[in-house]
Structures are given as structure tokens and as C-alpha cells.
Amino acid sequence: MELLKRQETWNITYTHALGETASWFYVQLRDHAKLYGKRDAKSGRVLVPPRAFSDQTLEPTTDWVEVGPGGHIETFTIVTAAFNGLPPPPYAFGYVQLDGADTAIGGYFRGVDLTDPKVAAKHLAIGTRVMTRFAEKRTGDVLDFWFEPQPG
Amino acid sequence: MNPRVGIIGIGQSAFQSRRDDASYPDLVREATTMALNDAKLDLDGIEAVVYSLSPDAMVGIGNAERVGVDAVGARNKRFLRINTGGATGISSVAAAYYHVAAGACDVVLTAGADKVGECGDSQTVLNKIWDPTYERQLPLGTITMLAMSAVRYMHKYGMTEEDMARVVVKNRDQAAKNPNAHLRKPTTIEEVFASRPISWPIKLFDCCPQSSGGCAMVLASERYIKERNLEAVWITGLGHCSETYYMGDRMGTNFLADHADAYALSQSFKRTFKMAGITEPRKQVHVAELYAPFSNTEFHSIEAAGLADLGASAAMLREGQFQLGGGIPVNPSGGVLCTNAIAVTAMVRVAEIALQVWGRAGGHQAKGARVGIASGNGGDHQFFGTMVVEA
């Protein structure tokens, strides 16, 4: 028998409040091109990106600590397939432990030739030193910065 | 000893990319009817229903348990929806178990279905599980999340892309023996390497498919089973464990769990084994169905289940330890790598293990299996559920 289908699209708008902690972080990023973490006084861990409380202790985080701009790669991937609603490939992104931080923050990796993912993977190996680069026009968003592997 | 909870009925679809002959509730009803027939029960015999449904956007119906309530015959009955992402199915079986173990009910149905193949934007849907404050802007998805786990696992233990391909070859061979599996065509290491690169080091053949189909199970109290002289297998241990949200907290310094491994899954298995009285899983477990939607994740799951030391599973797999006919067959059904209808995938793990220890697994039966384990993983590698099922 003839089997019918019906296509539809969900397009839903939200305006998320970022809260005090992320707002302060993004204002520093937007206005001064600086990255900060927040310290959990009980464990001493510096959380980057900064959270209002520690997941390990549930205590509020206390002091702000400037981190980076140097750091090293903790993990990465190189995407070579296109997905609806995600950026056109290829691109590389992953997580970097910025100097002074205990946790890793996500971001794109740029300045690496991605033509051959296997070769690119060697240039993005865990432990590779990176430098944070900041966009000239910043809006207060994760995409205001990215990481570039450092020679040597 | 506490009264036990038994499995008395199982139903599952023959999973496929699409089921254009059936709407979403049609699929739920199909699995429900199969499980009731298997248990030789009619609808009136069911006292409560646990509804297995992961993110709504995958089936494209907001809170689809509302339409599902008819398809499981839950009118005038206890009804709960469970959602722990990919772990939903095993969490649903656990919730059904707790109804019986608490003495609230004697006979409980758990059922659900998914039509992932109807969603044209599954990675976009999955991207929405990430925090809109710090992470959503990045193209995170379940593939990239677990590719980043693979990168760390490779760095830590030396896993190669060839090790990953061996998992695919093993599971496809096993799926070929399972009439309900979705991807049933055997493959080779060469074919895996020739498949399209997706998210390094994951290639197309390292990924699970998007499957449509349903699964249902009927659980009952030991008293009910004994009084009626029913056939059953028994859930002798179960556990859960969760992991924190931010992936970047599972690396760096002073972390509790490494994103390379499945630490929370190992804790869930510890709780489960303690309850079941299993002290040496490598000697006492005969067969395993472990939730692994990408080839690399089968390794950390095997290790979390205590079937190998950390970092040692790839070498054991190479020796044939985890294939049908080997020491402890892992994913004899072909596993998640060959069939992934997300809302019920982790229920299929329990159903398959029940069939194994029941001796009803047909062409993919692990010979002589009497004790089996199942697991489910969900969220941003966060929610884990585990079970021991015994004959």
C-alpha cells in the first residue's frame, strides 16, 4: 500500500540568563581579552570555565583567578563530516587546560592544516602547548577565543 | 534472602532504519504485544507501566509518553516515564524492578520505542544536551564527545584505530547471527578503514546506526512466578551511578574520573556485583551486553565491568576473548554498534542478556551462559545503569 509521511521542523527561541558568574567571566573576556577561573576554597581547585559552585563540595566558589593565555591540549577531535545545524567541516576542537586552571575549557583549534586528519592529529596531540587567541571584535561568548598550537 | 524479581516476558522489534508501516505508538504497541504474548499474559494482568523514553526531540513529539500511554494499555494503571538519555532503557527496567521489589506490584511492564531514523538532525538534538552558557556554541555531539574519550584512551593505553576496527568486525559478525539487529552485514578491518572519516579517530563504521523499533519486558515477583509455575530468569543485582556534567572536569588536574575511562560505570558495576554476590566477574560472568555506541567505548566498558584490567581489553579482544566462542562473549547480539533505537537501546541490553541466560538467544546464543551482565550509558557520559541476570 502507499505509505505517507509528513515533514515538520521545530524552531524554538530561548533567551537564557547566564547568571552572575558567567556574566562576570564574559565581561572580562569581552572588554579586556582576559580569561578567569574561580577557586573552590575547600578543595583549592580552580574551575575554568568558572562555575558558581563546586560539583565536588557544593560549596560556593570564592576568588577569581586569572588563567592562561598559555595552556596545553587535554583532548581534541577533527570533524570531517557535515551534520545538519552544525558548522561545515573540517574543523578541530577540544579541551585545553589553561595555565593556572585545574579543569579544561572547550574551544576551537586553529592554525593547523586539517587536510589529512591523521597528520593533523599529531599536531594536536595531548600535552601540546597552545596559545589562546582573541577575536578583535568580541561579544562576550565562547567563540571570542580559540587556541593555536605553539611550535616546539 | 529477599524475594527475587524475575523477567517473564520479552518483546523486541526487528530493528531497521525506518518503519514507514508504523507510527511511533504503533511501534510501542508492537513490542508491548510481543512481551505480553511471551509472558502469556493479557493486558489486565499488568499492574503498572514504566515508559522508556529518552529525549523527545528524537521522535519529534513533546513528552511523547502522552501518546504512548495508549500504546502500553496504561489507562487506569500506575504509569511513570523514565529518561536518563542513552541509559533510559536500563533505568526503566530498574524502575519496574523497584515497583516489584518494594512490594507495590506483582507484575509490571516496561516498554518504549524510538524512530531515530525519522529525525534528520539527531546530532543537533544531542548538541542541545550541552550547557547553553559555556559549551553549546561548540559543535559538541555524542560522536565528538566519545571521539574525545577515544583520543584520551589512545594516549593513556595505546589503543590503535585497528583495535577499534576489530570491535566493529566482531560485533558485525555477531549481529549477522541476530535477526533483530539493524546492521547485519559482516565487515573487515579494511572496510572499516575505508569508511568515511567522521570525527577523528571515529570513522563511519565505528558508529552505531540510527534505528527504529521498540522493546518491552514484563517483570514479576517471585511469589507470582512460583504460584503460577512460570518460566523466568532473575535480576539478582542492579545499580546506578552518575558522573558530573562538564567533560572538561574529567581531565586536567585533581579530577575524580578520567574521560578516557568509564569510572562511574565501574562504580555502578561494583554496586551491582556486591548485590549479586559476584566477587570475581572474570570467573563468574558468562556473557555481557555492554552499552557501546562507538567501537572505542566497548574497551572502557569491558574494563569498567571488571572483565579486564584498565587498558588491557584491546589485547584481550585481539586474542578473541570477547567474541562468541571466546572466554566471555561481549555483545553477542551485535550490540549498540549494530542497533541503536536510543529510547530502548539499554533495555535491549537487559532483554538480550535475559535471552542468553534463558538459553533462548538462538543463532547468537553464548553456549552454557547462566550468568550475564548488562549496562546502559546516558547523557554527557553521565548516567550509568548495570544489572546481573541469572537463570
Coordinates of C-alpha atoms in Angstrom, one line a residue:
Chain A
M1 CA 0.0 0.0 0.0
E2 CA 1.0 3.6 -0.4
L3 CA 2.6 4.8 2.9
L4 CA 2.6 8.5 3.5
K5 CA 5.0 10.8 5.5
R6 CA 4.7 14.3 6.9
Q7 CA 7.7 16.6 7.4
E8 CA 7.9 19.3 10.1
T9 CA 10.6 21.5 11.7
W10 CA 11.0 22.6 15.3
N11 CA 12.4 26.1 15.7
I12 CA 12.2 27.3 19.3
T13 CA 13.7 30.5 20.6
Y14 CA 15.1 30.9 24.1
T15 CA 16.8 33.8 25.9
H16 CA 19.0 32.2 28.6
A17 CA 20.1 34.2 31.6
L18 CA 23.8 33.4 32.2
G19 CA 23.8 34.3 35.9
E20 CA 26.4 36.4 37.8
T21 CA 29.4 34.1 37.5
A22 CA 29.3 33.6 33.7
S23 CA 28.3 37.2 33.2
W24 CA 31.4 38.5 35.0
F25 CA 33.6 36.0 33.1
Y26 CA 32.3 37.1 29.7
V27 CA 32.5 40.8 30.5
Q28 CA 36.3 40.3 31.3
L29 CA 36.6 38.4 28.1
R30 CA 34.7 40.9 26.0
D31 CA 36.2 44.1 27.4
H32 CA 39.8 43.1 28.4
A33 CA 40.5 39.8 26.4
K34 CA 41.3 38.0 29.7
L35 CA 40.2 34.6 31.0
Y36 CA 39.4 33.9 34.6
G37 CA 38.6 30.8 36.7
K38 CA 37.0 30.6 40.0
R39 CA 38.5 28.8 43.0
D40 CA 36.8 26.3 45.2
A41 CA 38.2 27.3 48.6
K42 CA 37.6 23.9 50.1
S43 CA 39.5 21.8 47.5
G44 CA 41.6 24.6 46.1
R45 CA 40.6 23.7 42.5
V46 CA 40.4 26.5 40.0
L47 CA 37.4 25.8 37.8
V48 CA 37.6 27.0 34.2
P49 CA 35.0 27.8 32.9
P50 CA 34.0 29.3 36.2
R51 CA 31.1 27.9 38.0
A52 CA 29.2 29.5 40.9
F53 CA 29.7 26.3 43.0
S54 CA 32.0 23.3 43.1
D55 CA 30.4 20.0 41.9
Q56 CA 32.7 18.1 44.3
T57 CA 31.9 20.1 47.5
L58 CA 28.7 22.0 46.6
E59 CA 30.5 25.0 48.3
P60 CA 30.2 28.4 46.5
T61 CA 33.4 29.2 44.6
T62 CA 35.2 32.3 46.1
D63 CA 38.1 34.2 44.5
W64 CA 38.6 34.9 40.8
V65 CA 42.0 33.7 39.4
E66 CA 43.3 34.9 36.0
V67 CA 44.3 31.9 33.8
G68 CA 46.1 31.4 30.5
P69 CA 46.6 32.6 27.9
G70 CA 49.0 29.7 27.5
G71 CA 47.9 26.1 28.2
H72 CA 48.1 22.6 26.8
I73 CA 45.7 20.3 25.0
E74 CA 43.8 17.7 27.1
T75 CA 41.8 16.2 24.2
F76 CA 40.6 17.0 20.7
T77 CA 38.8 15.7 17.6
I78 CA 38.9 16.6 14.0
V79 CA 35.5 16.6 12.4
T80 CA 35.4 15.8 8.6
A81 CA 31.6 15.1 8.2
A82 CA 28.8 17.6 7.8
F83 CA 25.9 17.5 10.2
N84 CA 22.6 19.5 9.8
G85 CA 22.7 22.5 12.1
L86 CA 26.5 22.2 12.9
P87 CA 29.3 24.1 11.2
P88 CA 30.7 23.0 7.7
P89 CA 33.7 20.6 8.1
P90 CA 36.6 20.3 8.5
Y91 CA 37.2 21.8 11.9
A92 CA 39.1 20.8 15.0
F93 CA 38.0 21.5 18.6
G94 CA 38.6 20.1 22.0
Y95 CA 39.6 21.0 25.6
V96 CA 42.6 22.9 26.9
Q97 CA 43.9 23.2 30.5
L98 CA 44.9 26.8 30.7
D99 CA 47.9 27.7 32.9
G100 CA 46.6 28.2 36.4
A101 CA 43.4 26.2 35.9
D102 CA 42.6 22.7 37.3
T103 CA 40.0 21.9 34.7
A104 CA 39.8 22.2 30.9
I105 CA 37.8 24.5 28.8
G106 CA 36.4 23.8 25.3
G107 CA 37.4 25.8 22.2
Y108 CA 38.3 25.5 18.5
F109 CA 41.9 24.8 17.4
R110 CA 43.1 26.9 14.5
G111 CA 46.4 27.3 12.7
V112 CA 46.6 23.5 11.9
D113 CA 46.3 22.1 8.4
L114 CA 43.3 19.7 8.6
T115 CA 43.6 18.2 5.1
D116 CA 44.8 14.9 6.4
P117 CA 43.2 14.2 9.8
K118 CA 45.8 11.7 10.7
V119 CA 48.6 14.2 10.3
A120 CA 46.6 17.0 12.0
A121 CA 46.1 14.6 15.0
K122 CA 49.8 14.5 15.5
H123 CA 49.9 18.3 15.7
L124 CA 47.1 18.3 18.3
A125 CA 48.4 15.5 20.5
I126 CA 47.5 15.6 24.2
G127 CA 50.1 17.7 26.0
T128 CA 50.8 20.1 23.0
R129 CA 51.3 23.7 24.2
V130 CA 48.8 26.2 22.9
M131 CA 48.3 29.9 23.0
T132 CA 44.8 31.5 23.3
R133 CA 44.0 33.9 20.5
F134 CA 41.2 36.5 20.9
A135 CA 38.9 37.9 18.3
E136 CA 39.3 41.6 17.6
K137 CA 35.5 42.1 17.9
R138 CA 34.3 40.3 21.0
T139 CA 30.7 39.8 22.0
G140 CA 31.2 38.0 25.3
D141 CA 31.0 34.4 24.1
V142 CA 33.0 31.2 24.0
L143 CA 33.6 31.9 20.3
D144 CA 35.5 35.1 21.2
F145 CA 38.7 33.0 21.6
W146 CA 40.4 29.9 20.2
F147 CA 43.6 28.0 20.6
E148 CA 46.7 27.7 18.4
P149 CA 49.4 25.1 18.9
Q150 CA 52.8 26.6 19.7
P151 CA 55.9 25.5 17.8
G152 CA 58.4 23.3 19.8
Chain B
M1 CA 17.3 -13.7 51.2
N2 CA 14.9 -11.0 49.9
P3 CA 12.2 -12.2 47.5
R4 CA 13.6 -12.0 43.9
V5 CA 12.3 -10.2 40.9
G6 CA 12.0 -12.2 37.7
I7 CA 11.7 -11.5 33.9
I8 CA 8.8 -13.4 32.5
G9 CA 8.3 -11.8 29.0
I10 CA 10.4 -10.1 26.4
G11 CA 9.5 -8.4 23.1
Q12 CA 11.6 -6.5 20.6
S13 CA 11.3 -5.3 17.1
A14 CA 13.5 -6.4 14.2
F15 CA 15.3 -3.0 14.1
Q16 CA 15.6 -1.1 10.9
S17 CA 16.5 2.4 9.6
R18 CA 12.8 3.3 9.1
R19 CA 9.5 1.7 9.8
D20 CA 7.2 3.6 7.4
D21 CA 4.5 1.0 8.0
A22 CA 4.2 2.0 11.7
S23 CA 3.7 5.3 13.6
Y24 CA 5.6 5.8 16.9
P25 CA 2.7 4.4 19.1
D26 CA 2.3 1.5 16.6
L27 CA 5.9 0.5 17.4
V28 CA 5.4 0.8 21.2
R29 CA 2.3 -1.4 20.9
E30 CA 4.1 -3.9 18.7
A31 CA 6.8 -4.5 21.4
T32 CA 4.2 -4.5 24.2
T33 CA 2.1 -7.1 22.5
M34 CA 5.2 -9.3 21.9
A35 CA 6.2 -9.1 25.5
L36 CA 2.7 -9.9 26.8
N37 CA 2.4 -12.9 24.4
D38 CA 5.8 -14.1 25.6
A39 CA 4.6 -13.9 29.2
K40 CA 1.3 -15.4 28.2
L41 CA -0.5 -12.5 29.9
D42 CA -3.3 -10.3 28.8
L43 CA -3.3 -6.5 29.4
D44 CA -5.4 -6.9 32.6
G45 CA -2.6 -8.8 34.2
I46 CA -0.3 -5.7 34.2
E47 CA -0.5 -3.5 37.3
A48 CA 2.0 -0.8 36.4
V49 CA 3.9 0.5 33.3
V50 CA 7.3 2.2 33.2
Y51 CA 7.6 4.1 30.0
S52 CA 11.1 4.2 28.4
L53 CA 11.6 7.4 26.5
S54 CA 14.8 9.4 26.0
P55 CA 14.9 13.0 24.5
D56 CA 11.5 13.8 23.0
A57 CA 13.1 15.7 20.0
M58 CA 14.3 12.3 18.6
V59 CA 10.8 11.1 18.0
G60 CA 9.6 14.7 17.4
I61 CA 6.7 14.6 19.9
G62 CA 6.9 16.7 23.0
N63 CA 6.6 14.4 26.1
A64 CA 5.7 11.5 23.9
E65 CA 4.7 9.4 26.9
R66 CA 1.4 11.2 26.5
V67 CA 0.7 9.4 23.2
G68 CA 2.5 6.3 24.5
V69 CA 0.1 5.8 27.4
D70 CA -2.5 4.2 25.0
A71 CA 0.1 2.0 23.3
V72 CA 1.1 0.3 26.5
G73 CA -2.5 0.0 27.7
A74 CA -1.8 2.1 30.9
R75 CA -5.3 3.6 31.2
N76 CA -6.3 3.3 34.9
K77 CA -2.8 2.0 35.9
R78 CA 0.3 3.2 37.6
F79 CA 2.5 4.9 34.9
L80 CA 5.9 6.6 35.1
R81 CA 8.1 7.9 32.3
I82 CA 11.9 7.5 32.7
N83 CA 14.6 9.4 30.9
T84 CA 18.3 9.1 31.5
G85 CA 19.4 9.6 27.9
G86 CA 21.0 6.5 26.4
A87 CA 20.7 4.7 29.8
T88 CA 16.9 5.2 29.7
G89 CA 16.1 1.6 28.8
I90 CA 18.0 0.0 31.7
S91 CA 16.8 2.7 34.1
S92 CA 13.2 1.8 33.1
V93 CA 13.8 -1.9 33.8
A94 CA 15.3 -0.8 37.2
A95 CA 12.2 1.3 37.9
A96 CA 10.0 -1.7 37.0
Y97 CA 12.1 -3.8 39.3
Y98 CA 11.7 -1.4 42.2
H99 CA 7.9 -1.5 41.9
V100 CA 8.0 -5.2 42.4
A101 CA 10.9 -5.3 45.0
A102 CA 9.1 -2.7 47.1
G103 CA 6.0 -4.9 47.2
A104 CA 3.9 -2.3 45.4
C105 CA 3.1 -4.6 42.5
D106 CA 3.4 -8.2 41.4
V107 CA 3.5 -7.7 37.6
V108 CA 5.0 -4.6 35.9
L109 CA 5.5 -3.8 32.2
T110 CA 8.3 -1.6 30.8
A111 CA 8.1 -0.6 27.2
G112 CA 9.1 2.0 24.7
A113 CA 10.3 2.6 21.1
D114 CA 12.3 5.1 19.1
K115 CA 12.3 6.3 15.5
V116 CA 15.8 7.9 15.3
G117 CA 15.8 7.4 11.6
E118 CA 12.9 9.9 11.3
C119 CA 15.0 12.7 12.9
G120 CA 17.1 14.5 10.3
D121 CA 19.0 16.4 12.9
S122 CA 20.0 13.9 15.6
Q123 CA 23.4 15.4 16.3
T124 CA 21.8 18.8 16.5
V125 CA 19.3 17.4 19.1
L126 CA 22.1 15.8 21.0
N127 CA 24.1 19.1 20.9
K128 CA 21.3 20.6 22.9
I129 CA 22.2 18.5 25.9
W130 CA 25.2 20.8 26.5
D131 CA 25.1 23.9 28.6
P132 CA 24.0 27.0 26.7
T133 CA 26.3 29.2 28.8
Y134 CA 29.7 27.8 28.1
E135 CA 29.5 24.8 25.7
R136 CA 26.5 24.9 23.3
Q137 CA 28.3 27.2 20.9
L138 CA 30.8 24.5 20.2
P139 CA 29.8 21.7 17.8
L140 CA 29.6 19.1 20.6
G141 CA 27.6 16.0 20.0
T142 CA 27.7 12.4 21.2
I143 CA 30.1 11.4 18.4
T144 CA 32.6 14.2 19.1
M145 CA 32.2 13.6 22.9
L146 CA 33.2 10.0 22.6
A147 CA 35.9 10.7 19.9
M148 CA 37.5 12.9 22.6
S149 CA 37.3 9.9 25.0
A150 CA 39.0 7.7 22.3
V151 CA 41.8 10.3 22.0
R152 CA 42.4 10.1 25.7
Y153 CA 42.1 6.3 25.8
M154 CA 44.7 6.1 23.0
H155 CA 47.0 8.4 24.7
K156 CA 46.7 6.6 28.1
Y157 CA 46.7 2.9 26.9
G158 CA 48.0 2.9 23.3
M159 CA 44.7 1.8 21.6
T160 CA 45.0 2.0 17.8
E161 CA 42.5 2.6 15.1
E162 CA 42.9 -1.1 14.2
D163 CA 41.9 -2.1 17.7
M164 CA 38.7 -0.1 17.2
A165 CA 38.1 -1.7 13.8
R166 CA 38.4 -5.2 15.5
V167 CA 35.4 -4.3 17.7
V168 CA 33.4 -3.4 14.6
V169 CA 34.3 -6.7 12.8
K170 CA 33.4 -8.8 15.9
N171 CA 30.1 -7.1 16.6
R172 CA 29.0 -7.1 12.9
D173 CA 29.8 -10.9 12.8
Q174 CA 27.6 -11.4 15.8
A175 CA 24.8 -9.1 14.5
A176 CA 24.7 -11.3 11.4
K177 CA 23.5 -14.1 13.7
N178 CA 20.8 -11.9 15.3
P179 CA 17.6 -11.5 13.3
N180 CA 16.6 -8.4 15.3
A181 CA 19.9 -6.5 14.7
H182 CA 19.9 -3.5 12.4
L183 CA 23.3 -3.7 10.7
R184 CA 23.7 -7.4 9.9
K185 CA 26.4 -7.3 7.2
P186 CA 29.8 -8.7 8.2
T187 CA 32.7 -6.4 7.5
T188 CA 36.5 -6.4 7.6
I189 CA 39.2 -4.2 9.1
E190 CA 40.0 -2.9 5.6
E191 CA 36.4 -1.9 5.1
V192 CA 36.3 -0.1 8.4
F193 CA 39.4 1.8 7.5
A194 CA 38.0 2.7 4.1
S195 CA 34.7 4.0 5.6
R196 CA 34.2 7.8 5.7
P197 CA 36.1 9.6 8.5
I198 CA 33.6 11.4 10.8
S199 CA 35.3 12.7 13.9
W200 CA 38.9 11.5 14.3
P201 CA 39.6 8.7 15.2
I202 CA 36.0 7.7 14.6
K203 CA 35.0 6.6 11.1
L204 CA 31.5 5.8 9.8
F205 CA 31.8 2.0 10.6
D206 CA 32.9 2.8 14.2
C207 CA 29.5 4.5 14.7
C208 CA 26.1 3.0 15.7
P209 CA 23.3 3.3 13.2
Q210 CA 20.1 5.3 13.8
S211 CA 17.5 2.6 14.4
S212 CA 13.7 2.4 14.6
G213 CA 12.0 -0.2 16.7
G214 CA 10.6 -1.0 20.2
C215 CA 11.3 -3.2 23.2
A216 CA 9.2 -4.3 26.1
M217 CA 9.7 -6.6 29.2
V218 CA 7.4 -8.0 31.8
L219 CA 8.8 -8.3 35.4
A220 CA 7.1 -10.2 38.2
S221 CA 7.5 -11.1 41.8
E222 CA 9.0 -14.4 42.9
R223 CA 5.7 -15.3 44.6
Y224 CA 3.6 -14.6 41.5
I225 CA 6.1 -16.7 39.4
K226 CA 6.2 -19.6 41.8
E227 CA 2.4 -19.7 42.4
R228 CA 1.8 -20.0 38.6
N229 CA 4.8 -22.2 37.9
L230 CA 6.0 -19.7 35.3
E231 CA 9.3 -19.7 33.4
A232 CA 11.6 -16.9 34.4
V233 CA 15.1 -15.6 34.7
W234 CA 16.1 -13.4 37.6
I235 CA 17.6 -9.9 38.1
T236 CA 20.0 -10.7 41.0
G237 CA 21.8 -7.4 41.1
L238 CA 21.3 -3.8 39.9
G239 CA 23.0 -0.5 40.4
H240 CA 23.3 3.0 39.1
C241 CA 26.0 5.7 39.2
S242 CA 26.3 9.2 37.8
E243 CA 29.1 11.4 36.7
T244 CA 29.3 15.2 36.7
Y245 CA 28.3 17.3 33.7
Y246 CA 31.3 19.1 32.4
M247 CA 33.6 17.0 30.3
G248 CA 36.5 19.4 30.9
D249 CA 36.3 18.4 34.7
R250 CA 37.3 14.9 33.7
M251 CA 40.8 16.0 32.7
G252 CA 43.4 18.5 33.8
T253 CA 44.5 18.0 37.4
N254 CA 42.8 16.8 40.5
F255 CA 39.9 15.1 38.6
L256 CA 38.0 12.2 40.1
A257 CA 37.3 10.4 36.8
D258 CA 39.2 10.4 33.5
H259 CA 37.1 11.0 30.4
A260 CA 39.2 8.2 28.8
D261 CA 37.6 5.7 31.2
A262 CA 34.1 5.0 32.4
Y263 CA 34.7 5.4 36.1
A264 CA 31.0 5.9 37.1
L265 CA 30.2 2.8 35.1
S266 CA 32.8 0.8 37.1
Q267 CA 31.2 2.1 40.4
S268 CA 27.7 1.0 39.1
F269 CA 29.1 -2.4 38.4
K270 CA 30.7 -2.7 41.8
R271 CA 27.3 -2.0 43.5
T272 CA 25.6 -4.4 41.2
F273 CA 28.2 -7.2 41.7
K274 CA 28.0 -6.7 45.5
M275 CA 24.2 -7.2 45.4
A276 CA 24.5 -10.3 43.2
G277 CA 27.3 -11.7 45.3
I278 CA 29.8 -11.6 42.4
T279 CA 33.3 -11.2 43.7
E280 CA 35.3 -12.4 40.6
P281 CA 33.4 -11.2 37.5
R282 CA 36.0 -12.8 35.1
K283 CA 35.2 -16.2 36.6
Q284 CA 31.5 -15.8 37.5
V285 CA 30.1 -13.8 34.5
H286 CA 29.4 -15.9 31.3
V287 CA 28.2 -13.2 28.9
A288 CA 27.9 -9.4 28.6
E289 CA 25.8 -6.9 26.7
L290 CA 27.6 -3.6 27.3
Y291 CA 26.3 -0.3 26.0
A292 CA 28.9 0.9 23.5
P293 CA 27.6 3.1 20.6
F294 CA 31.1 3.7 19.2
S295 CA 33.7 1.0 18.8
N296 CA 36.3 2.6 21.2
T297 CA 33.8 2.7 24.0
E298 CA 33.5 -1.0 24.2
F299 CA 37.0 -1.1 25.6
H300 CA 36.4 1.2 28.6
S301 CA 33.1 -0.6 29.2
I302 CA 34.7 -4.0 29.3
E303 CA 37.2 -2.7 31.8
A304 CA 34.5 -0.9 33.9
A305 CA 32.7 -4.3 34.1
G306 CA 35.8 -5.8 35.6
L307 CA 36.3 -8.2 32.7
A308 CA 39.8 -6.7 32.0
D309 CA 42.3 -4.5 33.8
L310 CA 42.3 -0.8 32.8
G311 CA 43.9 -0.6 29.4
A312 CA 44.1 -4.4 28.9
S313 CA 40.9 -5.1 26.9
A314 CA 42.2 -4.3 23.4
A315 CA 44.8 -7.0 23.7
M316 CA 42.3 -9.5 25.1
L317 CA 39.9 -8.7 22.3
R318 CA 42.7 -9.3 19.8
E319 CA 43.1 -12.8 21.3
G320 CA 39.4 -13.5 20.7
Q321 CA 38.4 -13.4 24.4
F322 CA 35.2 -11.3 23.9
Q323 CA 33.7 -12.9 20.8
L324 CA 31.1 -15.7 20.6
G325 CA 33.0 -18.9 21.4
G326 CA 35.7 -16.9 23.4
G327 CA 36.1 -16.6 27.2
I328 CA 33.3 -14.1 27.9
P329 CA 31.3 -13.0 24.8
V330 CA 30.6 -9.3 24.8
N331 CA 27.7 -8.0 22.8
P332 CA 26.7 -11.3 21.1
S333 CA 23.6 -9.5 19.7
G334 CA 26.0 -7.2 17.8
G335 CA 25.4 -4.6 20.5
V336 CA 24.6 -0.9 20.2
L337 CA 27.2 -0.6 17.4
C338 CA 24.8 -2.5 15.2
T339 CA 21.4 -1.3 16.6
N340 CA 20.6 1.9 18.3
A341 CA 17.0 2.9 18.9
I342 CA 18.0 5.3 21.7
A343 CA 14.9 5.1 24.0
V344 CA 15.1 1.3 24.3
T345 CA 18.7 0.6 23.5
A346 CA 19.7 -0.1 27.1
M347 CA 16.5 -2.1 27.6
V348 CA 17.6 -4.3 24.7
R349 CA 20.9 -5.0 26.6
V350 CA 18.9 -6.4 29.5
A351 CA 16.5 -8.3 27.2
E352 CA 19.4 -9.8 25.3
I353 CA 21.1 -10.9 28.5
A354 CA 17.9 -12.4 29.8
L355 CA 17.5 -14.4 26.5
Q356 CA 21.1 -15.5 26.8
V357 CA 20.8 -16.9 30.4
W358 CA 17.4 -18.4 29.4
G359 CA 19.1 -20.2 26.6
R360 CA 16.7 -18.5 24.1
A361 CA 19.2 -16.4 22.1
G362 CA 19.1 -18.6 19.0
G363 CA 21.9 -18.2 16.5
H364 CA 23.8 -15.8 18.7
Q365 CA 23.5 -17.9 21.9
A366 CA 26.6 -17.9 24.1
K367 CA 26.9 -21.6 25.0
G368 CA 26.0 -22.6 28.5
A369 CA 25.6 -19.0 29.7
R370 CA 23.8 -18.9 33.1
V371 CA 25.0 -15.5 34.5
G372 CA 25.0 -12.4 32.4
I373 CA 25.6 -8.6 32.8
A374 CA 24.1 -5.6 31.0
S375 CA 24.8 -1.9 31.1
G376 CA 23.5 1.4 29.8
N377 CA 25.2 4.8 29.5
G378 CA 23.4 8.1 29.0
G379 CA 23.7 11.9 29.0
D380 CA 27.1 13.5 28.5
H381 CA 28.7 10.2 29.5
Q382 CA 27.0 10.7 32.9
F383 CA 24.3 8.2 33.8
F384 CA 25.1 4.6 34.1
G385 CA 22.9 1.6 34.9
T386 CA 24.0 -2.0 35.3
M387 CA 22.4 -5.4 36.0
V388 CA 23.2 -9.0 36.6
V389 CA 20.6 -11.5 35.2
E390 CA 20.8 -15.2 36.2
A391 CA 19.0 -18.3 35.1

